């Protein structure tokens, strides 16, 4: 059947028991990638294996597990994923289905790796390595580790449908630890668990007997929860959430296996056999091999660095954060703690202030708000359980309540701001707007979902990063395919049946109304906004198109509600969510009264019987302004990679791009902003006789931070038919814009469009670091809100590694007056630094040095001395950084930074 195939290829196929159709497809794929020059002769077997894998996934004929394949090839997960990405050099080898499968396996591996390392370290602290008691001699710490890990894997697979959920998985791991701590003899435990186990062991046994025939309990005695309480305290986990997992998920799991404390320690072989069945059914990763340090599951630093490296140096919209390394579990717990601190004083019921606003309305909205919140809670709980696992419905309810608390908190802040801005008290029109409330609640829930769904950069291995928005970059087809098993955006608007364009209206006001949102939360919401602007708002059922149609009927352009020179101005405005949800409004050239912003209910307009011209849409105007900013930012980035020798073309490409968005907006329907960008670039280069192929454009596009292969592989051609971006260009884009494109070849090209101003981000608030004047490359964070200290955000048990270092630096400086002086220097941009000469001669400091303090106690009278510890500390830290950089250079690491001159 395959006369030209090599014998070793057949041997590999036989070892994996693949079907004939998979053999044929895999060999054809191998021949194709060989012609592309991807295959290295010494890695031929590995490439065969990857081709077999892709063929088996595409044909739904998988006869082997992922681990079996890796062991046949003798490579790690990281190496495999890296080679798959390398194979897709022409962007037409790997299907969406294969990419989704690879992404799932990689995320699952990342979570398993993080949790195994966490369990290893935790067991080392809990259990005595070599117990003295003769009775306990056979119960080694390694055996307990093995029992814990296999039981956890079994519980995780049985309980969680979405196994990549790090937070619930870790909470489940704590339940397993609690179970075994109470089960083993106290002699094998270290303190404090030894004492806690002795106190709770009898009470724990009674608990199991009482819950044998029921799946849910809601409380424990004080004695019973001592162990789990200590585990939660040690790992900064919310006790109520862990207890919820324990009673609603873990206890029913134990009951289903017939496991009770009276049975003693479970048999390793028995649990391993049950896990084996599950693993073979799923055909994925055999996580038991972590216990054996198997090479297939070992972290491969070289490949993982390549996988996770994202080119950002030329991205004008990227502002690199300074992050000290921490484990993914610790990072996730810290992120959740930050959200909890924001919500400490918030309630899941309207506050007295909110009720006062409701009472001031012409039509009191309180009852409808409460009913809507209750109805959506059932929707959220049901869909959360479908996505994560049926046993996790109560966890969904807990997270919903957190979202409601944030929803009410932000609503109150928005109303206070509007009251101050407009000097009015009656917000009846806004507060009776169903879409406003649903959007605001969805935004709050998205913050909660992202907070709990984040797996951040690791300490071991230091480069694994699962971006909070990584799964949110799929095109519409992938979104619908993964909607039931993926909580990432736009899951929340899908389950609430909310239009993306409506959610967009509230995002910026939400961020501004909640000043305590972390940088990560803000960046996530900004990414959601970008996804809306690039594709989700352009779906065929979006209200955006009706607004554009109305704008065209007025004879205007969608962005003309803003001043004509708005492109050259920073992306700043005075519009609020209220303006956008109650838009369209009258032209901004005329002063808008509060009555027009908040008009009375329909039918009560004073001029209702008089014909009026259609109002201009503020929401459409601002949307287009932001779309133009995003479009030009991405175009500029792509041009810097491809057309550095032809800088004059950037303005021409932007003009065509802008013209298409303004006048041929139908081309955006069910398509992606970047598709129009790439077609505009290709069209201008073609007419200007610049040799730039689509393959080259797509290859460079893949390197952008927002890129996803679906954008150029699956473009809507018409009537549900999708094809590559090249087909789209030839059959749709070129046919529609041929006359316009040809004008650029003439001596009188079209008038060039204005170039948008490019700030780093429209979301720059007081919490962002400010640069010290006088040319020093030092950044200082402003004073934090005093409430954070009073509520214990920076207490020793709640500090991140970064905050501990900053506090250590602060202590070495001395009194807070010196910090106050530094902040005064930053705030006063015109201040002439007396110590400029001395500072400028100091060694180059860290790129960004943050001095975060929480209370303003200084009066500013004390000046920094000439021999201040500030200078000394900078020198010490600079010296340390230099040594680290030199070491990295010696190791061959990429240590380039944006602050090097």
JSON list of C-alpha atoms in Angstrom, two decimals, residues 722-825:
[
{"chain": "A", "resi": 722, "resn": "UNK", "atom": "CA", "xyz": [-14.48, 28.45, 5.13]},
{"chain": "A", "resi": 723, "resn": "UNK", "atom": "CA", "xyz": [-11.10, 28.45, 3.45]},
{"chain": "A", "resi": 724, "resn": "UNK", "atom": "CA", "xyz": [-7.63, 29.97, 3.78]},
{"chain": "A", "resi": 725, "resn": "UNK", "atom": "CA", "xyz": [-6.95, 33.69, 3.83]},
{"chain": "A", "resi": 726, "resn": "UNK", "atom": "CA", "xyz": [-5.43, 33.49, 0.34]},
{"chain": "A", "resi": 727, "resn": "UNK", "atom": "CA", "xyz": [-8.72, 32.18, -1.05]},
{"chain": "A", "resi": 728, "resn": "UNK", "atom": "CA", "xyz": [-10.55, 34.94, 0.81]},
{"chain": "A", "resi": 729, "resn": "UNK", "atom": "CA", "xyz": [-8.27, 37.59, -0.67]},
{"chain": "A", "resi": 730, "resn": "UNK", "atom": "CA", "xyz": [-8.67, 36.38, -4.25]},
{"chain": "A", "resi": 731, "resn": "UNK", "atom": "CA", "xyz": [-12.38, 35.60, -4.22]},
{"chain": "A", "resi": 732, "resn": "UNK", "atom": "CA", "xyz": [-13.79, 38.23, -1.84]},
{"chain": "A", "resi": 733, "resn": "UNK", "atom": "CA", "xyz": [-11.43, 40.99, -0.72]},
{"chain": "A", "resi": 734, "resn": "UNK", "atom": "CA", "xyz": [-9.81, 41.73, -4.08]},
{"chain": "A", "resi": 735, "resn": "UNK", "atom": "CA", "xyz": [-13.09, 41.60, -5.96]},
{"chain": "A", "resi": 736, "resn": "UNK", "atom": "CA", "xyz": [-14.68, 44.06, -3.55]},
{"chain": "A", "resi": 737, "resn": "UNK", "atom": "CA", "xyz": [-11.76, 46.53, -3.35]},
{"chain": "A", "resi": 738, "resn": "UNK", "atom": "CA", "xyz": [-10.05, 46.10, -6.71]},
{"chain": "A", "resi": 739, "resn": "UNK", "atom": "CA", "xyz": [-10.85, 49.60, -7.94]},
{"chain": "A", "resi": 740, "resn": "UNK", "atom": "CA", "xyz": [-9.71, 51.18, -4.68]},
{"chain": "A", "resi": 741, "resn": "UNK", "atom": "CA", "xyz": [-6.49, 49.16, -4.52]},
{"chain": "A", "resi": 742, "resn": "UNK", "atom": "CA", "xyz": [-5.53, 50.04, -8.10]},
{"chain": "A", "resi": 743, "resn": "UNK", "atom": "CA", "xyz": [-5.72, 53.75, -7.22]},
{"chain": "A", "resi": 744, "resn": "UNK", "atom": "CA", "xyz": [-2.57, 53.33, -5.14]},
{"chain": "A", "resi": 745, "resn": "UNK", "atom": "CA", "xyz": [-0.62, 52.48, -8.31]},
{"chain": "A", "resi": 746, "resn": "UNK", "atom": "CA", "xyz": [-1.49, 55.80, -9.91]},
{"chain": "A", "resi": 747, "resn": "UNK", "atom": "CA", "xyz": [0.28, 59.10, -9.53]},
{"chain": "A", "resi": 748, "resn": "UNK", "atom": "CA", "xyz": [-2.70, 60.41, -7.56]},
{"chain": "A", "resi": 749, "resn": "UNK", "atom": "CA", "xyz": [-3.37, 57.88, -4.79]},
{"chain": "A", "resi": 750, "resn": "UNK", "atom": "CA", "xyz": [-6.30, 58.34, -2.41]},
{"chain": "A", "resi": 751, "resn": "UNK", "atom": "CA", "xyz": [-6.00, 60.87, 0.40]},
{"chain": "A", "resi": 752, "resn": "UNK", "atom": "CA", "xyz": [-4.12, 59.26, 3.27]},
{"chain": "A", "resi": 753, "resn": "UNK", "atom": "CA", "xyz": [-6.04, 58.59, 6.47]},
{"chain": "A", "resi": 754, "resn": "UNK", "atom": "CA", "xyz": [-4.87, 60.10, 9.73]},
{"chain": "A", "resi": 755, "resn": "UNK", "atom": "CA", "xyz": [-2.72, 57.85, 11.86]},
{"chain": "A", "resi": 756, "resn": "UNK", "atom": "CA", "xyz": [-4.17, 57.05, 15.31]},
{"chain": "A", "resi": 757, "resn": "UNK", "atom": "CA", "xyz": [-2.22, 58.07, 18.38]},
{"chain": "A", "resi": 758, "resn": "UNK", "atom": "CA", "xyz": [-0.70, 54.97, 20.00]},
{"chain": "A", "resi": 759, "resn": "UNK", "atom": "CA", "xyz": [-0.57, 55.05, 23.79]},
{"chain": "A", "resi": 760, "resn": "UNK", "atom": "CA", "xyz": [0.70, 51.90, 25.48]},
{"chain": "A", "resi": 761, "resn": "UNK", "atom": "CA", "xyz": [-2.78, 51.18, 26.76]},
{"chain": "A", "resi": 762, "resn": "UNK", "atom": "CA", "xyz": [-5.92, 53.21, 27.44]},
{"chain": "A", "resi": 763, "resn": "UNK", "atom": "CA", "xyz": [-5.91, 51.74, 30.93]},
{"chain": "A", "resi": 764, "resn": "UNK", "atom": "CA", "xyz": [-3.16, 53.56, 32.82]},
{"chain": "A", "resi": 765, "resn": "UNK", "atom": "CA", "xyz": [-4.17, 54.39, 36.35]},
{"chain": "A", "resi": 766, "resn": "UNK", "atom": "CA", "xyz": [-2.61, 55.69, 39.51]},
{"chain": "A", "resi": 767, "resn": "UNK", "atom": "CA", "xyz": [-1.45, 52.23, 40.50]},
{"chain": "A", "resi": 768, "resn": "UNK", "atom": "CA", "xyz": [0.86, 52.05, 37.49]},
{"chain": "A", "resi": 769, "resn": "UNK", "atom": "CA", "xyz": [4.53, 52.79, 38.23]},
{"chain": "A", "resi": 770, "resn": "UNK", "atom": "CA", "xyz": [5.79, 56.27, 37.35]},
{"chain": "A", "resi": 771, "resn": "UNK", "atom": "CA", "xyz": [9.25, 57.02, 36.06]},
{"chain": "A", "resi": 772, "resn": "UNK", "atom": "CA", "xyz": [11.53, 59.20, 38.16]},
{"chain": "A", "resi": 773, "resn": "UNK", "atom": "CA", "xyz": [12.39, 62.39, 36.23]},
{"chain": "A", "resi": 774, "resn": "UNK", "atom": "CA", "xyz": [15.89, 63.57, 35.30]},
{"chain": "A", "resi": 775, "resn": "UNK", "atom": "CA", "xyz": [16.62, 60.61, 33.06]},
{"chain": "A", "resi": 776, "resn": "UNK", "atom": "CA", "xyz": [16.97, 57.82, 35.60]},
{"chain": "A", "resi": 777, "resn": "UNK", "atom": "CA", "xyz": [15.62, 54.44, 34.63]},
{"chain": "A", "resi": 778, "resn": "UNK", "atom": "CA", "xyz": [13.85, 53.99, 37.98]},
{"chain": "A", "resi": 779, "resn": "UNK", "atom": "CA", "xyz": [10.13, 53.43, 38.42]},
{"chain": "A", "resi": 780, "resn": "UNK", "atom": "CA", "xyz": [8.26, 53.98, 41.67]},
{"chain": "A", "resi": 781, "resn": "UNK", "atom": "CA", "xyz": [4.76, 52.81, 42.55]},
{"chain": "A", "resi": 782, "resn": "UNK", "atom": "CA", "xyz": [2.40, 55.28, 44.23]},
{"chain": "A", "resi": 783, "resn": "UNK", "atom": "CA", "xyz": [1.16, 54.84, 47.77]},
{"chain": "A", "resi": 784, "resn": "UNK", "atom": "CA", "xyz": [-1.41, 52.09, 48.11]},
{"chain": "A", "resi": 785, "resn": "UNK", "atom": "CA", "xyz": [-4.82, 52.61, 49.65]},
{"chain": "A", "resi": 786, "resn": "UNK", "atom": "CA", "xyz": [-4.53, 52.62, 53.46]},
{"chain": "A", "resi": 787, "resn": "UNK", "atom": "CA", "xyz": [-7.39, 50.10, 53.83]},
{"chain": "A", "resi": 788, "resn": "UNK", "atom": "CA", "xyz": [-5.22, 47.36, 52.42]},
{"chain": "A", "resi": 789, "resn": "UNK", "atom": "CA", "xyz": [-2.86, 47.46, 55.35]},
{"chain": "A", "resi": 790, "resn": "UNK", "atom": "CA", "xyz": [-5.66, 47.74, 57.85]},
{"chain": "A", "resi": 791, "resn": "UNK", "atom": "CA", "xyz": [-7.30, 44.66, 56.37]},
{"chain": "A", "resi": 792, "resn": "UNK", "atom": "CA", "xyz": [-4.09, 42.72, 56.39]},
{"chain": "A", "resi": 793, "resn": "UNK", "atom": "CA", "xyz": [-3.32, 42.38, 52.68]},
{"chain": "A", "resi": 794, "resn": "UNK", "atom": "CA", "xyz": [0.39, 42.58, 53.33]},
{"chain": "A", "resi": 795, "resn": "UNK", "atom": "CA", "xyz": [0.54, 40.55, 56.49]},
{"chain": "A", "resi": 796, "resn": "UNK", "atom": "CA", "xyz": [3.45, 38.06, 56.53]},
{"chain": "A", "resi": 797, "resn": "UNK", "atom": "CA", "xyz": [1.20, 35.08, 55.80]},
{"chain": "A", "resi": 798, "resn": "UNK", "atom": "CA", "xyz": [-0.33, 36.82, 52.79]},
{"chain": "A", "resi": 799, "resn": "UNK", "atom": "CA", "xyz": [2.75, 38.30, 51.16]},
{"chain": "A", "resi": 800, "resn": "UNK", "atom": "CA", "xyz": [3.87, 37.25, 47.75]},
{"chain": "A", "resi": 801, "resn": "UNK", "atom": "CA", "xyz": [7.61, 36.68, 47.21]},
{"chain": "A", "resi": 802, "resn": "UNK", "atom": "CA", "xyz": [7.73, 40.05, 45.44]},
{"chain": "A", "resi": 803, "resn": "UNK", "atom": "CA", "xyz": [6.08, 41.98, 48.27]},
{"chain": "A", "resi": 804, "resn": "UNK", "atom": "CA", "xyz": [8.36, 40.35, 50.83]},
{"chain": "A", "resi": 805, "resn": "UNK", "atom": "CA", "xyz": [11.42, 41.57, 48.94]},
{"chain": "A", "resi": 806, "resn": "UNK", "atom": "CA", "xyz": [9.97, 45.07, 48.62]},
{"chain": "A", "resi": 807, "resn": "UNK", "atom": "CA", "xyz": [9.21, 45.24, 52.33]},
{"chain": "A", "resi": 808, "resn": "UNK", "atom": "CA", "xyz": [12.75, 44.04, 53.02]},
{"chain": "A", "resi": 809, "resn": "UNK", "atom": "CA", "xyz": [14.09, 46.84, 50.85]},
{"chain": "A", "resi": 810, "resn": "UNK", "atom": "CA", "xyz": [11.79, 49.32, 52.57]},
{"chain": "A", "resi": 811, "resn": "UNK", "atom": "CA", "xyz": [12.95, 48.31, 56.02]},
{"chain": "A", "resi": 812, "resn": "UNK", "atom": "CA", "xyz": [16.54, 48.91, 55.05]},
{"chain": "A", "resi": 813, "resn": "UNK", "atom": "CA", "xyz": [15.74, 52.47, 53.97]},
{"chain": "A", "resi": 814, "resn": "UNK", "atom": "CA", "xyz": [14.43, 53.44, 57.37]},
{"chain": "A", "resi": 815, "resn": "UNK", "atom": "CA", "xyz": [11.46, 55.71, 58.09]},
{"chain": "A", "resi": 816, "resn": "UNK", "atom": "CA", "xyz": [8.47, 56.32, 55.86]},
{"chain": "A", "resi": 817, "resn": "UNK", "atom": "CA", "xyz": [9.43, 59.99, 55.52]},
{"chain": "A", "resi": 818, "resn": "UNK", "atom": "CA", "xyz": [12.04, 58.93, 52.97]},
{"chain": "A", "resi": 819, "resn": "UNK", "atom": "CA", "xyz": [9.41, 57.10, 50.95]},
{"chain": "A", "resi": 820, "resn": "UNK", "atom": "CA", "xyz": [7.19, 60.16, 51.10]},
{"chain": "A", "resi": 821, "resn": "UNK", "atom": "CA", "xyz": [10.04, 62.27, 49.79]},
{"chain": "A", "resi": 822, "resn": "UNK", "atom": "CA", "xyz": [10.56, 59.90, 46.88]},
{"chain": "A", "resi": 823, "resn": "UNK", "atom": "CA", "xyz": [6.87, 60.05, 46.02]},
{"chain": "A", "resi": 824, "resn": "UNK", "atom": "CA", "xyz": [6.89, 63.85, 46.15]},
{"chain": "A", "resi": 825, "resn": "UNK", "atom": "CA", "xyz": [9.75, 63.85, 43.66]}
]
